[in-house]
Coordinates of C-alpha atoms and ligand atoms in Angstrom, one line a residue:
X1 CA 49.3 -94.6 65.9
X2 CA 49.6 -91.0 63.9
X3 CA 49.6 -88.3 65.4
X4 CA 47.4 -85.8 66.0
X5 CA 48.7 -83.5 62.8
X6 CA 48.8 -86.6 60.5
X7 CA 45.4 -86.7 61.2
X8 CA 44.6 -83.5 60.5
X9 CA 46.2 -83.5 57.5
X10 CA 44.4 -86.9 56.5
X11 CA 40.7 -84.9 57.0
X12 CA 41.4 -81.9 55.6
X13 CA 42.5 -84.0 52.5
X14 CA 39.1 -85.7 52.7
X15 CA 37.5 -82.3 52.9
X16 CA 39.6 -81.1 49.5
X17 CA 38.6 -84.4 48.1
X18 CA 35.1 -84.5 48.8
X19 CA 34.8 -80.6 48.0
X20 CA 36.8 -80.7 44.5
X21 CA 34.3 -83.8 43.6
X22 CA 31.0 -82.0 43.8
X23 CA 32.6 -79.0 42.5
X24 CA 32.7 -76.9 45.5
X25 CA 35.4 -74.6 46.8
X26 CA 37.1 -76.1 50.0
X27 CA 37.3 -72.7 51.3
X28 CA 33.9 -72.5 51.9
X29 CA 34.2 -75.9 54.1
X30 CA 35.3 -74.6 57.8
X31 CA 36.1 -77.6 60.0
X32 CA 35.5 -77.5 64.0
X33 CA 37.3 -79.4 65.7
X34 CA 34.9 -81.3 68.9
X35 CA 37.5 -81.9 71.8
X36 CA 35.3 -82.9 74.2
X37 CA 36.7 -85.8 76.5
X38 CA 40.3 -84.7 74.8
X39 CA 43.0 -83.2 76.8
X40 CA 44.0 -80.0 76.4
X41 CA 47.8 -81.2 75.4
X42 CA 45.4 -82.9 72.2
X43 CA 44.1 -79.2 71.8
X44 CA 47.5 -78.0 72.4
X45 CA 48.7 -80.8 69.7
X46 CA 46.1 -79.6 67.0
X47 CA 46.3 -75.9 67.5
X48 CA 50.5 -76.6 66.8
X49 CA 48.8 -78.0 63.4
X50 CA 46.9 -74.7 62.7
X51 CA 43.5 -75.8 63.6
X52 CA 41.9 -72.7 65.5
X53 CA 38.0 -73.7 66.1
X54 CA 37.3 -76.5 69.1
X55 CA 34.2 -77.7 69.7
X56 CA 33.1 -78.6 73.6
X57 CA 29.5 -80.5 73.9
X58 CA 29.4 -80.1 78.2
X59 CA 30.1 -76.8 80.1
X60 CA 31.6 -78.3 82.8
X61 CA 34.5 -79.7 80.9
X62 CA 35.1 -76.8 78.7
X63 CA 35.5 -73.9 80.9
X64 CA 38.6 -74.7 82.5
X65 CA 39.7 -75.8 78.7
X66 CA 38.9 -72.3 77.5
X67 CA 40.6 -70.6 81.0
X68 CA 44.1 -72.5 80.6
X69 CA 44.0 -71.6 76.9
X70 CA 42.7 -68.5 77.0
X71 CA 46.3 -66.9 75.7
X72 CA 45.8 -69.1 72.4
X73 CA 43.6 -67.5 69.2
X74 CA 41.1 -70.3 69.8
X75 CA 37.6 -69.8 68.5
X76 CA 35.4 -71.7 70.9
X77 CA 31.9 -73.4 69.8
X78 CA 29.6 -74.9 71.8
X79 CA 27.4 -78.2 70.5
X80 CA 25.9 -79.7 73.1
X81 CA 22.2 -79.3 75.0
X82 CA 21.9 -76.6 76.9
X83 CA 20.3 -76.3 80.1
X84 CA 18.6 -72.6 81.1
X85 CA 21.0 -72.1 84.2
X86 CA 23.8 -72.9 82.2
X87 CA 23.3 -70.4 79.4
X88 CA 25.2 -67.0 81.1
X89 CA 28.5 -69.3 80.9
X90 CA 27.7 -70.1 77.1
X91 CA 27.0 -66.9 76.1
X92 CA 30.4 -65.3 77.8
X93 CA 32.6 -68.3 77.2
X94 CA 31.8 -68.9 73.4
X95 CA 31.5 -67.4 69.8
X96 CA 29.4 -69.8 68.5
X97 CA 26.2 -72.2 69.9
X98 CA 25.4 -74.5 67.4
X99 CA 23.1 -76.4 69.3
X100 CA 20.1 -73.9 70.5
X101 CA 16.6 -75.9 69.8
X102 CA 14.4 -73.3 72.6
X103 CA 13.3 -70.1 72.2
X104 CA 13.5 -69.8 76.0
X105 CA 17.4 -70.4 75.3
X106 CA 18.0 -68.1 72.8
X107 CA 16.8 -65.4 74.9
X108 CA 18.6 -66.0 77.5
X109 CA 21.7 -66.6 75.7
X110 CA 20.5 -62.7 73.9
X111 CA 20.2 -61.0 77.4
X112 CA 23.4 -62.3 78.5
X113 CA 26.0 -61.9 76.4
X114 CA 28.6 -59.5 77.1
X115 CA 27.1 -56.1 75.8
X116 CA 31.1 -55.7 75.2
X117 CA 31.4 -58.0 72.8
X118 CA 29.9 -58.8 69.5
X119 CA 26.8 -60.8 69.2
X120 CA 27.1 -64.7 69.6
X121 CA 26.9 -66.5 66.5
X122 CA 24.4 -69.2 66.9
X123 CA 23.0 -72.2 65.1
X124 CA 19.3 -73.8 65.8
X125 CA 19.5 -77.5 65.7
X126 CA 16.8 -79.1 64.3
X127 CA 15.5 -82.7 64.7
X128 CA 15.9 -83.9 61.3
X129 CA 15.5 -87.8 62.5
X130 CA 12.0 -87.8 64.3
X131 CA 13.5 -89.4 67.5
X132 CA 11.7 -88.2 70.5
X133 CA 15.2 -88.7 72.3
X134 CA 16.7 -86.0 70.3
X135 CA 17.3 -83.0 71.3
X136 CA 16.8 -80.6 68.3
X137 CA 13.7 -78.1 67.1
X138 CA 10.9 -79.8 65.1
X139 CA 10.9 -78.6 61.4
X140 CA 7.2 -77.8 61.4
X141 CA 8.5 -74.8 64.3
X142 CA 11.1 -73.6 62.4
X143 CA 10.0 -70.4 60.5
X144 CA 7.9 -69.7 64.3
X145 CA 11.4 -69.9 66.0
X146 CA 13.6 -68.4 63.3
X147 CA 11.3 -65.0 62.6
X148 CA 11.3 -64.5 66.7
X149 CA 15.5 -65.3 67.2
X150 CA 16.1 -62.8 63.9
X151 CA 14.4 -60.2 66.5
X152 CA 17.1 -61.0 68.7
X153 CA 20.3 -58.3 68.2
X154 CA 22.7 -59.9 70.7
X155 CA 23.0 -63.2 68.6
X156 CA 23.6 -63.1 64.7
X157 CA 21.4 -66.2 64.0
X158 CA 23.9 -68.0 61.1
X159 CA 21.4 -71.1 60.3
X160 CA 20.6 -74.4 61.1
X161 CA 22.5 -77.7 62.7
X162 CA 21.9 -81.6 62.6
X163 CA 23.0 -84.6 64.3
X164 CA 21.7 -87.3 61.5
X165 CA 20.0 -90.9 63.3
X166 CA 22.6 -93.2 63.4
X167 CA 22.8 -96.6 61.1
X168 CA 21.0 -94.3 58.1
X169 CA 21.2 -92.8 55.5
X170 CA 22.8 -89.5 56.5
X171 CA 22.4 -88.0 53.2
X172 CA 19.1 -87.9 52.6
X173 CA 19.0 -85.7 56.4
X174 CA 21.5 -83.5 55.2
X175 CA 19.7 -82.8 51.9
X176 CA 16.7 -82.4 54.3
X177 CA 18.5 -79.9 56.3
X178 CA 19.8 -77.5 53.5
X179 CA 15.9 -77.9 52.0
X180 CA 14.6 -76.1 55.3
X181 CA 17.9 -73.8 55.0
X182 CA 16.7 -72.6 51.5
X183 CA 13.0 -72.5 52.3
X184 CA 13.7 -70.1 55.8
X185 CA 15.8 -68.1 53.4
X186 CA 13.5 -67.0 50.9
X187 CA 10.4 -66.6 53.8
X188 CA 13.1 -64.1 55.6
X189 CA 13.7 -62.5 52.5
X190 CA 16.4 -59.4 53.9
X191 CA 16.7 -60.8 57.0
X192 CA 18.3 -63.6 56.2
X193 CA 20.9 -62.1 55.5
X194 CA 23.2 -63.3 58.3
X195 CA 22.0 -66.9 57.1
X196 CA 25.5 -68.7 55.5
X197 CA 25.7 -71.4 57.7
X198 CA 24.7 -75.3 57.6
X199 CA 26.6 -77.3 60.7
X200 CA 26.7 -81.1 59.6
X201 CA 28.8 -83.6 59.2
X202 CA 31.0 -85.7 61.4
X203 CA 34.0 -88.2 61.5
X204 CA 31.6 -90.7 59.4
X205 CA 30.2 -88.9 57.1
X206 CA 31.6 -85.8 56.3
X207 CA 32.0 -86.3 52.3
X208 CA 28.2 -86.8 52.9
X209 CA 27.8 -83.8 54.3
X210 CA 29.9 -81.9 51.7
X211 CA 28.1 -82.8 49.2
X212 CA 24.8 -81.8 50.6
X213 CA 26.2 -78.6 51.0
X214 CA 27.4 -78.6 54.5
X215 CA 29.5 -74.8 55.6
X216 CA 30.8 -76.3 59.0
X217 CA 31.9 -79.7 59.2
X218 CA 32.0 -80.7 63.7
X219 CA 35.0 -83.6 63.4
X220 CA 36.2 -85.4 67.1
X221 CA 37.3 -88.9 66.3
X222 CA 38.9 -88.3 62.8
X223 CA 41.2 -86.2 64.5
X224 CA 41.9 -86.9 67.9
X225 CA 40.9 -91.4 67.6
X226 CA 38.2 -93.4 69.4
X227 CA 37.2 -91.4 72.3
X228 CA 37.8 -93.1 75.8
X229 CA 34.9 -92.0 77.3
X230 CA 31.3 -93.5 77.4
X231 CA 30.0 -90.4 76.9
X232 CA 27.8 -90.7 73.9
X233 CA 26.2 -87.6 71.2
X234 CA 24.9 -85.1 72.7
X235 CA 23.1 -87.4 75.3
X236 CA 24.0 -87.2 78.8
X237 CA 21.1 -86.4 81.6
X238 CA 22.0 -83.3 83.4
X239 CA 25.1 -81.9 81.1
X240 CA 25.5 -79.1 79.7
Ligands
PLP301 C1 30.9 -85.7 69.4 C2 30.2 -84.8 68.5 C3 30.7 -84.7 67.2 C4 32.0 -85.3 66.6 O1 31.7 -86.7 66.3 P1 32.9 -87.6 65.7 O2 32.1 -88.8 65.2 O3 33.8 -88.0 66.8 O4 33.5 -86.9 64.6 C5 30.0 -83.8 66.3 N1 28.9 -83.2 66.7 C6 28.4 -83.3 67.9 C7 27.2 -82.6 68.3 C8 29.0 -84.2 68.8 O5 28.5 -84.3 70.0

């Protein structure tokens, strides 16, 4: 099987590939590694490679990642759902929260970050697909939720997320996503400001995502293989 690095090599290849084909700069592509279920010798493995963002969907599992590596430059994000009780250990343990679909959430995540640190960068996930089993904000409460978490100065509010329906067309959600990207920009006029970031794209169909215009591709099995566990996308009761 190759190894951790040959895999890294092998996306970030797709990534230059996918990028120099629609004409985009593969600087502008950041990829975040998602090491949940991994070990942390795999993290260990892929930081040796030169990859410093990790991605961690369940709180439980990441914090004693983050404590044994906390000598290491890593850059951690979170993706997963968050629950309210859980979001003091988010906002301390993490740069990033890609995944926050309540306003509820965001300020709590706002009142308790470290004062001492800069402000949490954070994402708000929207459901793109219509499931009623995903988690994820609905589009029509975007510019609501987006004008009241711009109000918010402990989290710099970078944009908007998506986990696309499986067995679909993944494109056409991602096109969807950067749509409601470009339409909160110009309704925030200077206050989106802060607004560079579009969080799409995974193992399947990252080139998809490229092309759409995605700014942080969230990568697990590309990387690391299958994952062992059954823990499925962002869907386990009572994680977080
Ligand atoms: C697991 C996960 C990923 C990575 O998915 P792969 O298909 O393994 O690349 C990306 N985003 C989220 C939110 C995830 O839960």
């Amino acid at each position: 099987m190759a190894s951790i690095e040959d895999r890294l090599v092998d996306v970030r290849r797709r990534i230059a590939g996918a990028a120099r084909l629609c004409g985009r700069d593969p600087a502008d592509i950041n990829l975040l590694v998602v090491s949940k279920t991994r070990p942390i010798d795999d993290i260990r493995a892929a930081l040796a490679a030169g990859q410093c963002h990790f991605g961690e969907n369940y709180l439980q599992e990441a914090v004693p990642k983050i404590d044994a590596l906390a000598d290491e430059p890593i850059c951690w994000h979170f993706i997963g759902p968050i629950q309210a009780n859980k979001t003091r250990a988010i906002a301390n343990n993490f740069d990033w929260v890609h995944s926050v679909d309540r306003l509820k959430i965001a300020e709590r995540l706002n009142a308790q970050r470290d004062p001492a640190r800069p402000p949490l960068n954070i994402c708000l996930q929207l459901n793109i697909s219509g499931e009623a089993s995903k988690s994820g904000l609905a589009p029509a409460d975007l510019v609501a939720m987006a004008a009241a978490v711009a109000k918010l100065d402990r989290l710099r509010f970078r944009g908007l997320m998506c986990i696309p329906r499986e067995n679909t067309d993944a494109s056409a959600q991602f096109a969807r996503l950067r749509r409601l990207l470009d339409e909160l920009k110009q309704s925030m006029g200077a206050r989106a400001e802060s607004l560079d970031t579009l969080s799409m794209g995974m193992s399947g169909d990252l080139e998809a995502a490229i092309v759409e215009g995605a700014t942080w591709l969230r990568i697990g099995t590309a990387v690391f293989g299958p994952r062992q566990s059954s823990i499925e996308l962002n869907h386990l009761p009572g994680n977080g």
